[in-house]
């Protein structure tokens, strides 16, 4: 019998301070740029204030990409465009700086950390810092057997919690979360279908590496069979992860929940991180307030999960590669929101009652408010002008290693 009860997180995660949110909204009303002119950037600034419990928002400079890696036994059914037991190839591509997430992280000067929770490969193939956390080698085939034992699921959840504590204690401001897996989207679709009470065909997508119709039908059948095994254990999130999840998914769930406990904001990537977040929400309904959906991955299961958690993706650019890539692309937007919320001046009123140059009336004095070049143009901010943090660190040189995520299938 496990000593870990995920429902306990409901008491550990503090309710966001409504006073901080209200103070952030009041500060926004006082800024020179009119409310609403910055669109979603305003909302992100208030989200960061609540997550940080700080007004004005603190800079988001110390960011880390964290990728959980694992192989899934269900991939042996040829439900993925990638061969079974090949997730270590994705890990190696990140370590060598050749994957999209590694290229972007290097460009932004961000460290990438890879956590091997359940790769099915010889540990000697990868650096010790990557493989030292491994819970087990691969997982069971979830359509006919449990992915993990309950003890292994608990070990994986505790691993994720420990990684979250390490990141929070090291001063990380925000985490970009992704996965490196083969077969992971099949397990993720099963978890989401079980928790949303829907059928396999509704949640089965084509993965980061697109599959043809025949492979999709095999994948859908695997989700259907796994779903039959998942439904009887819906009342216990840990047992659910053991039955149809996997070591990487269990670790990500623990990571997300502990990040919420530590008030460490997380940007989610694709369907795998969304599935883990949904399991986390089932355990602690306030947990998603620390999470941001980075992008639309194109997976129907992701859309179901985000809708259930009331999370609206920041970007929709058709990026399906996974590996945390879409979430990383959302980061400059979040950093822009933080900078604008903290650094834009507040309105000042001159003696004659006309607002300063940053205000609405000041903008109108420079042009006709009713014309396209008038107040609206002067008020609009350009988040693209806020350059992302660039510390110059090479993702491939990090001690913990970089990683590649949601493209698992």
Short mmCIF file of C-alpha atoms in Angstrom, two decimals:
data_model
loop_
_atom_site.label_atom_id
_atom_site.label_comp_id
_atom_site.label_asym_id
_atom_site.label_seq_id
_atom_site.Cartn_x
_atom_site.Cartn_y
_atom_site.Cartn_z
CA UNK A 1 0.00 0.00 0.00
CA UNK A 2 1.44 3.39 -1.01
CA UNK A 3 2.16 5.98 1.66
CA UNK A 4 1.63 8.80 -0.85
CA UNK A 5 -1.82 10.29 -1.34
CA UNK A 6 -1.94 12.85 -4.14
CA UNK A 7 -5.12 14.31 -2.66
CA UNK A 8 -2.94 15.75 0.12
CA UNK A 9 -1.67 18.34 -2.36
CA UNK A 10 -5.05 20.04 -2.14
CA UNK A 11 -4.13 21.19 1.37
CA UNK A 12 -0.51 21.99 0.52
CA UNK A 13 -1.25 24.34 -2.39
CA UNK A 14 -2.17 27.74 -0.99
CA UNK A 15 -5.03 29.76 -2.39
CA UNK A 16 -3.63 32.67 -4.45
CA UNK A 17 -3.65 35.97 -2.57
CA UNK A 18 -6.64 37.84 -3.96
CA UNK A 19 -5.11 41.05 -2.63
CA UNK A 20 -2.06 40.61 -4.88
CA UNK A 21 -4.25 40.03 -7.93
CA UNK A 22 -6.34 43.08 -7.07
CA UNK A 23 -3.23 45.20 -6.52
CA UNK A 24 -1.87 44.06 -9.91
CA UNK A 25 -5.14 45.01 -11.60
CA UNK A 26 -5.15 48.42 -9.91
CA UNK A 27 -1.56 49.04 -10.97
CA UNK A 28 -2.46 48.11 -14.53
CA UNK A 29 -5.26 50.69 -14.48
CA UNK A 30 -2.71 53.36 -13.58
CA UNK A 31 -0.24 52.58 -16.37
CA UNK A 32 0.23 55.05 -19.21
CA UNK A 33 -0.81 52.49 -21.83
CA UNK A 34 -4.61 52.18 -21.79
CA UNK A 35 -6.07 48.98 -20.29
CA UNK A 36 -6.68 46.35 -22.95
CA UNK A 37 -4.22 47.86 -25.41
CA UNK A 38 -1.66 45.14 -24.67
CA UNK A 39 -4.14 42.30 -25.14
CA UNK A 40 -3.10 39.00 -23.59
CA UNK A 41 0.07 40.57 -22.22
CA UNK A 42 -2.04 42.27 -19.55
CA UNK A 43 -3.51 38.93 -18.50
CA UNK A 44 -0.07 37.32 -18.37
CA UNK A 45 1.28 40.12 -16.21
CA UNK A 46 -1.50 39.58 -13.68
CA UNK A 47 -0.95 35.81 -13.79
CA UNK A 48 2.74 36.28 -13.03
CA UNK A 49 1.95 38.67 -10.17
CA UNK A 50 -0.37 36.10 -8.62
CA UNK A 51 2.13 33.26 -9.15
CA UNK A 52 5.00 35.29 -7.70
CA UNK A 53 2.80 36.95 -5.06
CA UNK A 54 4.52 40.20 -6.03
CA UNK A 55 3.52 43.62 -7.42
CA UNK A 56 5.14 44.80 -9.59
CA UNK A 57 6.14 41.58 -11.32
CA UNK A 58 9.69 40.38 -10.80
CA UNK A 59 11.78 39.83 -13.96
CA UNK A 60 11.63 36.33 -15.47
CA UNK A 61 15.34 35.86 -16.05
CA UNK A 62 16.29 32.54 -14.47
CA UNK A 63 14.40 30.12 -16.71
CA UNK A 64 15.09 26.42 -17.18
CA UNK A 65 13.80 23.90 -19.70
CA UNK A 66 13.00 20.60 -17.94
CA UNK A 67 12.30 17.50 -20.03
CA UNK A 68 11.23 14.13 -18.66
CA UNK A 69 12.19 11.11 -20.77
CA UNK A 70 10.76 7.62 -21.01
CA UNK A 71 9.86 4.71 -23.28
CA UNK A 72 6.38 3.18 -23.29
CA UNK A 73 5.74 -0.50 -23.89
CA UNK A 74 2.64 0.26 -25.95
CA UNK A 75 4.94 1.58 -28.69
CA UNK A 76 5.65 -2.08 -29.46
CA UNK A 77 2.22 -2.17 -31.14
CA UNK A 78 3.54 0.15 -33.85
CA UNK A 79 1.38 3.05 -32.71
CA UNK A 80 4.14 5.57 -33.33
CA UNK A 81 6.16 6.78 -36.28
CA UNK A 82 9.25 6.05 -34.21
CA UNK A 83 10.54 2.60 -33.31
CA UNK A 84 9.81 1.27 -29.84
CA UNK A 85 12.55 1.76 -27.25
CA UNK A 86 14.11 4.65 -29.20
CA UNK A 87 13.44 7.63 -26.91
CA UNK A 88 17.15 7.67 -26.05
CA UNK A 89 17.75 8.83 -29.64
CA UNK A 90 15.62 11.91 -28.91
CA UNK A 91 17.61 12.51 -25.74
CA UNK A 92 20.90 12.21 -27.60
CA UNK A 93 19.72 14.73 -30.21
CA UNK A 94 19.08 17.26 -27.46
CA UNK A 95 22.41 16.58 -25.79
CA UNK A 96 24.15 17.07 -29.12
CA UNK A 97 22.29 20.35 -29.71
CA UNK A 98 20.57 19.05 -32.84
CA UNK A 99 16.88 19.07 -31.81
CA UNK A 100 14.56 22.09 -32.17
CA UNK A 101 14.31 22.62 -28.42
CA UNK A 102 18.10 22.49 -28.05
CA UNK A 103 18.61 25.00 -30.86
CA UNK A 104 16.05 27.41 -29.40
CA UNK A 105 17.37 27.03 -25.86
CA UNK A 106 20.89 27.73 -27.07
CA UNK A 107 19.65 30.77 -28.97
CA UNK A 108 17.88 32.09 -25.85
CA UNK A 109 20.77 31.22 -23.55
CA UNK A 110 18.73 28.78 -21.46
CA UNK A 111 19.87 25.62 -19.67
CA UNK A 112 18.08 22.38 -20.51
CA UNK A 113 17.73 19.59 -17.98
CA UNK A 114 16.80 16.03 -18.98
CA UNK A 115 15.41 13.58 -16.43
CA UNK A 116 15.47 9.90 -17.43
CA UNK A 117 12.49 8.49 -15.56
CA UNK A 118 11.98 5.37 -17.67
CA UNK A 119 14.11 5.07 -20.80
CA UNK A 120 14.47 1.56 -22.19
CA UNK A 121 18.15 1.63 -23.07
CA UNK A 122 21.57 0.83 -21.67
CA UNK A 123 22.39 3.59 -19.18
CA UNK A 124 25.92 3.68 -20.57
CA UNK A 125 24.56 5.31 -23.74
CA UNK A 126 23.80 8.57 -21.91
CA UNK A 127 25.52 10.77 -19.32
CA UNK A 128 25.22 9.84 -15.67
CA UNK A 129 23.46 13.12 -14.84
CA UNK A 130 20.65 12.11 -17.20
CA UNK A 131 20.14 8.46 -16.25
CA UNK A 132 20.80 8.56 -12.49
CA UNK A 133 17.13 9.21 -11.69
CA UNK A 134 15.71 6.28 -13.67
CA UNK A 135 12.78 4.58 -11.90
CA UNK A 136 12.68 1.54 -14.17
CA UNK A 137 13.61 0.52 -17.69
CA UNK A 138 10.58 1.15 -19.93
CA UNK A 139 6.96 0.48 -18.98
CA UNK A 140 4.41 -2.29 -19.35
CA UNK A 141 2.08 -2.42 -22.36
CA UNK A 142 -0.88 -0.47 -21.01
CA UNK A 143 -3.46 -2.17 -23.23
CA UNK A 144 -2.88 -5.53 -21.46
CA UNK A 145 -0.81 -4.81 -18.32
CA UNK A 146 0.03 -2.07 -15.85
CA UNK A 147 2.63 0.47 -16.87
CA UNK A 148 4.19 0.42 -13.39
CA UNK A 149 3.70 -1.07 -9.98
CA UNK A 150 2.11 1.28 -7.46
CA UNK A 151 5.46 1.50 -5.63
CA UNK A 152 7.20 2.49 -8.88
CA UNK A 153 4.52 5.10 -9.55
CA UNK A 154 5.07 6.56 -6.08
CA UNK A 155 8.82 6.58 -6.65
CA UNK A 156 8.34 8.42 -9.94
CA UNK A 157 5.99 11.01 -8.41
CA UNK A 158 8.45 11.63 -5.59
CA UNK A 159 11.22 12.00 -8.17
CA UNK A 160 9.26 14.76 -9.89
CA UNK A 161 8.61 16.45 -6.55
CA UNK A 162 12.32 16.38 -5.74
CA UNK A 163 13.24 17.90 -9.12
CA UNK A 164 10.71 20.70 -8.54
CA UNK A 165 12.22 21.41 -5.12
CA UNK A 166 15.71 21.50 -6.63
CA UNK A 167 14.61 24.02 -9.24
CA UNK A 168 12.78 26.22 -6.73
CA UNK A 169 15.68 26.12 -4.28
CA UNK A 170 18.18 27.04 -7.00
CA UNK A 171 16.29 30.26 -7.79
CA UNK A 172 14.55 29.23 -11.00
CA UNK A 173 11.90 31.84 -11.89
CA UNK A 174 9.94 29.76 -14.38
CA UNK A 175 10.08 26.29 -15.95
CA UNK A 176 9.42 25.33 -19.56
CA UNK A 177 8.17 21.74 -19.33
CA UNK A 178 8.30 19.06 -22.03
CA UNK A 179 8.85 15.36 -22.59
CA UNK A 180 11.02 13.03 -24.65
CA UNK A 181 9.11 9.82 -25.16
CA UNK A 182 8.06 7.18 -27.64
CA UNK A 183 4.54 5.94 -27.00
CA UNK A 184 3.91 8.81 -24.59
CA UNK A 185 1.03 10.37 -26.49
CA UNK A 186 -0.86 7.05 -26.40
CA UNK A 187 -0.60 6.93 -22.60
CA UNK A 188 -1.47 10.63 -22.40
CA UNK A 189 -4.56 10.18 -24.57
CA UNK A 190 -5.69 7.30 -22.34
CA UNK A 191 -5.34 9.37 -19.17
CA UNK A 192 -7.25 12.28 -20.67
CA UNK A 193 -10.03 10.08 -22.04
CA UNK A 194 -10.42 8.41 -18.65
CA UNK A 195 -10.51 11.70 -16.71
CA UNK A 196 -12.79 13.46 -19.21
CA UNK A 197 -15.12 10.49 -19.68
CA UNK A 198 -14.77 10.36 -23.44
CA UNK A 199 -14.09 7.71 -26.09
CA UNK A 200 -10.76 6.67 -27.57
CA UNK A 201 -11.55 7.99 -31.05
CA UNK A 202 -12.18 11.49 -29.66
CA UNK A 203 -8.75 11.82 -28.06
CA UNK A 204 -6.47 9.83 -30.36
CA UNK A 205 -4.23 12.07 -32.43
CA UNK A 206 -1.35 11.51 -34.81
CA UNK A 207 1.56 12.46 -32.55
CA UNK A 208 4.46 14.80 -33.08
CA UNK A 209 5.87 12.57 -35.84
CA UNK A 210 2.73 12.20 -37.95
CA UNK A 211 1.30 8.71 -38.52
CA UNK A 212 -0.82 7.33 -41.35
CA UNK A 213 -4.40 6.06 -41.06
CA UNK A 214 -3.45 2.44 -40.40
CA UNK A 215 -1.13 3.37 -37.54
CA UNK A 216 -3.80 5.73 -36.19
CA UNK A 217 -6.30 2.87 -36.06
CA UNK A 218 -3.83 0.72 -34.13
CA UNK A 219 -3.21 3.60 -31.76
CA UNK A 220 -6.93 4.18 -31.28
CA UNK A 221 -7.45 0.48 -30.49
CA UNK A 222 -4.62 0.60 -27.94
CA UNK A 223 -6.18 3.63 -26.25
CA UNK A 224 -9.57 1.89 -26.24
CA UNK A 225 -8.18 -1.23 -24.58
CA UNK A 226 -6.12 0.77 -22.08
CA UNK A 227 -9.16 2.88 -21.28
CA UNK A 228 -11.07 -0.20 -20.18
CA UNK A 229 -8.30 -0.88 -17.68
CA UNK A 230 -8.16 2.75 -16.51
CA UNK A 231 -11.80 3.32 -15.64
CA UNK A 232 -11.93 1.04 -12.56
CA UNK A 233 -9.09 2.98 -10.86
CA UNK A 234 -10.24 6.54 -11.56
CA UNK A 235 -10.72 7.19 -7.86
CA UNK A 236 -6.99 6.91 -7.12
CA UNK A 237 -4.68 9.13 -9.18
CA UNK A 238 -1.54 7.24 -8.15
CA UNK A 239 -3.03 3.91 -9.17
CA UNK A 240 -4.25 5.49 -12.40
CA UNK A 241 -0.69 6.56 -13.25
CA UNK A 242 0.56 3.08 -12.40
CA UNK A 243 -2.09 1.42 -14.56
CA UNK A 244 -1.99 3.46 -17.77
CA UNK A 245 0.66 6.16 -17.25
CA UNK A 246 4.38 5.58 -17.07
CA UNK A 247 7.41 6.64 -15.08
CA UNK A 248 7.89 9.85 -17.07
CA UNK A 249 4.22 10.83 -16.78
CA UNK A 250 4.10 10.07 -13.06
CA UNK A 251 7.28 12.10 -12.52
CA UNK A 252 5.86 15.03 -14.50
CA UNK A 253 2.68 14.91 -12.41
CA UNK A 254 4.66 15.06 -9.18
CA UNK A 255 6.78 17.85 -10.64
CA UNK A 256 3.76 19.96 -11.59
CA UNK A 257 2.06 19.53 -8.23
CA UNK A 258 5.19 20.41 -6.28
CA UNK A 259 5.80 23.45 -8.51
CA UNK A 260 2.34 24.66 -7.49
CA UNK A 261 3.22 24.10 -3.84
CA UNK A 262 6.44 26.11 -4.31
CA UNK A 263 4.74 28.83 -6.41
CA UNK A 264 7.03 28.10 -9.35
CA UNK A 265 5.28 29.00 -12.64
CA UNK A 266 5.35 26.38 -15.41
CA UNK A 267 4.70 26.66 -19.15
CA UNK A 268 3.14 23.44 -20.47
CA UNK A 269 4.01 22.16 -23.93
CA UNK A 270 1.85 19.49 -25.56
CA UNK A 271 -0.50 16.61 -24.87
CA UNK A 272 1.81 14.71 -22.49
CA UNK A 273 2.29 17.65 -20.13
CA UNK A 274 -1.43 18.44 -20.45
CA UNK A 275 -2.34 14.90 -19.40
CA UNK A 276 -0.08 15.11 -16.35
CA UNK A 277 -1.54 18.51 -15.50
CA UNK A 278 -5.05 17.06 -15.69
CA UNK A 279 -4.12 14.29 -13.28
CA UNK A 280 -2.65 16.96 -11.01
CA UNK A 281 -5.81 19.04 -11.19
CA UNK A 282 -7.84 15.99 -10.21
CA UNK A 283 -5.73 15.79 -7.05
CA UNK A 284 -5.60 19.53 -6.28
CA UNK A 285 -8.08 21.78 -8.07
CA UNK A 286 -6.08 24.97 -7.40
CA UNK A 287 -2.86 23.60 -8.92
CA UNK A 288 -3.47 24.86 -12.51
CA UNK A 289 -3.29 28.47 -11.31
CA UNK A 290 0.51 28.12 -11.49
CA UNK A 291 0.50 26.71 -15.01
CA UNK A 292 0.30 28.31 -18.44
CA UNK A 293 -0.57 26.47 -21.66
CA UNK A 294 2.18 27.46 -24.07
CA UNK A 295 0.75 26.33 -27.38
CA UNK A 296 -1.80 24.33 -29.34
CA UNK A 297 -0.12 21.04 -30.26
CA UNK A 298 -2.81 19.80 -32.66
CA UNK A 299 -3.60 16.79 -30.47
CA UNK A 300 -7.34 16.46 -29.74
CA UNK A 301 -6.60 15.10 -26.28
CA UNK A 302 -4.65 18.23 -25.41
CA UNK A 303 -7.61 20.41 -26.36
CA UNK A 304 -9.88 18.29 -24.12
CA UNK A 305 -7.52 18.52 -21.16
CA UNK A 306 -6.92 22.27 -21.44
CA UNK A 307 -10.62 22.94 -21.77
CA UNK A 308 -11.27 20.92 -18.61
CA UNK A 309 -8.65 22.99 -16.75
CA UNK A 310 -9.84 26.29 -18.28
CA UNK A 311 -6.36 26.97 -19.70
CA UNK A 312 -6.15 28.89 -22.98
CA UNK A 313 -3.03 28.22 -25.09
CA UNK A 314 -0.84 31.23 -25.73
CA UNK A 315 0.27 30.32 -29.27
CA UNK A 316 -1.24 28.47 -32.21
CA UNK A 317 1.38 28.28 -34.93
CA UNK A 318 0.97 24.67 -36.02
CA UNK A 319 4.11 23.52 -34.17
CA UNK A 320 3.70 19.78 -33.52
CA UNK A 321 7.32 18.72 -33.02
CA UNK A 322 6.94 18.52 -29.24
CA UNK A 323 10.02 18.21 -27.02
CA UNK A 324 9.03 21.42 -25.22
CA UNK A 325 9.52 23.42 -28.41
CA UNK A 326 6.10 25.09 -28.45
CA UNK A 327 6.29 26.01 -24.78
CA UNK A 328 9.75 27.49 -25.31
CA UNK A 329 8.45 29.60 -28.19
CA UNK A 330 5.90 31.09 -25.76
CA UNK A 331 8.60 32.16 -23.31
CA UNK A 332 9.55 35.51 -24.95
CA UNK A 333 5.89 36.50 -24.82
CA UNK A 334 5.80 35.78 -21.08
CA UNK A 335 9.04 37.68 -20.53
CA UNK A 336 7.61 40.60 -22.51
CA UNK A 337 4.53 40.61 -20.27
CA UNK A 338 6.72 40.64 -17.16
CA UNK A 339 8.85 43.51 -18.44
CA UNK A 340 5.87 45.62 -19.48
CA UNK A 341 4.01 45.04 -16.23
CA UNK A 342 7.06 46.03 -14.19
CA UNK A 343 8.61 48.81 -16.24
CA UNK A 344 5.84 50.79 -17.96
CA UNK A 345 5.39 54.17 -16.24
CA UNK A 346 2.22 55.12 -14.45
CA UNK A 347 0.12 58.01 -15.73
CA UNK A 348 1.00 61.47 -14.48
CA UNK A 349 -1.43 64.38 -14.67
CA UNK A 350 -0.11 67.83 -15.52
CA UNK A 351 -1.51 70.95 -13.75
CA UNK A 352 -3.90 71.71 -16.62
CA UNK A 353 -5.39 68.20 -16.35
CA UNK A 354 -3.84 66.86 -19.55
CA UNK A 355 -2.18 63.48 -19.11
CA UNK A 356 1.49 62.96 -19.86
CA UNK A 357 2.87 61.77 -23.16
CA UNK A 358 2.23 58.15 -22.30
CA UNK A 359 -1.48 58.71 -21.58
CA UNK A 360 -4.46 58.63 -23.90
CA UNK A 361 -4.79 62.42 -24.21
CA UNK A 362 -1.06 62.80 -24.69
CA UNK A 363 -1.26 60.33 -27.55
CA UNK A 364 -4.14 62.20 -29.13
CA UNK A 365 -2.14 65.42 -29.13
CA UNK A 366 0.29 63.80 -31.53
CA UNK A 367 -2.38 62.74 -33.96
CA UNK A 368 -6.07 62.43 -34.69
CA UNK A 369 -7.66 59.98 -32.25
CA UNK A 370 -10.15 58.94 -34.90
CA UNK A 371 -7.51 58.03 -37.49
CA UNK A 372 -5.48 54.81 -37.80
CA UNK A 373 -2.34 56.75 -36.92
CA UNK A 374 -3.80 58.38 -33.82
CA UNK A 375 -4.22 57.31 -30.22
CA UNK A 376 -4.61 53.61 -30.94
CA UNK A 377 -1.29 53.38 -32.76
CA UNK A 378 0.52 55.29 -30.05
CA UNK A 379 -1.02 53.11 -27.36
CA UNK A 380 -0.27 49.74 -28.91
CA UNK A 381 2.79 47.98 -27.46
CA UNK A 382 5.03 45.65 -29.42
CA UNK A 383 6.00 42.60 -27.36
CA UNK A 384 8.33 41.50 -30.10
CA UNK A 385 10.62 44.33 -29.12
CA UNK A 386 11.33 42.78 -25.76
CA UNK A 387 14.34 40.60 -26.31
CA UNK A 388 14.36 37.29 -24.42
CA UNK A 389 17.01 36.57 -21.81
CA UNK A 390 20.27 35.67 -23.48
CA UNK A 391 22.87 34.54 -21.00
CA UNK A 392 24.83 32.73 -23.65
CA UNK A 393 24.69 29.32 -22.00
CA UNK A 394 24.89 26.38 -24.33
CA UNK A 395 22.05 23.94 -23.67
CA UNK A 396 24.25 21.01 -24.57
CA UNK A 397 26.80 21.85 -21.88
CA UNK A 398 24.44 21.73 -18.90
CA UNK A 399 25.29 19.22 -16.22
CA UNK A 400 21.79 17.82 -16.16
CA UNK A 401 21.55 17.73 -19.90
CA UNK A 402 18.91 19.08 -22.30
CA UNK A 403 15.93 17.21 -23.64
CA UNK A 404 13.28 16.76 -26.29
CA UNK A 405 9.57 16.32 -25.54
CA UNK A 406 6.07 15.86 -26.77
CA UNK A 407 7.11 14.57 -30.16
CA UNK A 408 7.14 11.11 -28.63
CA UNK A 409 4.82 9.66 -31.22
#
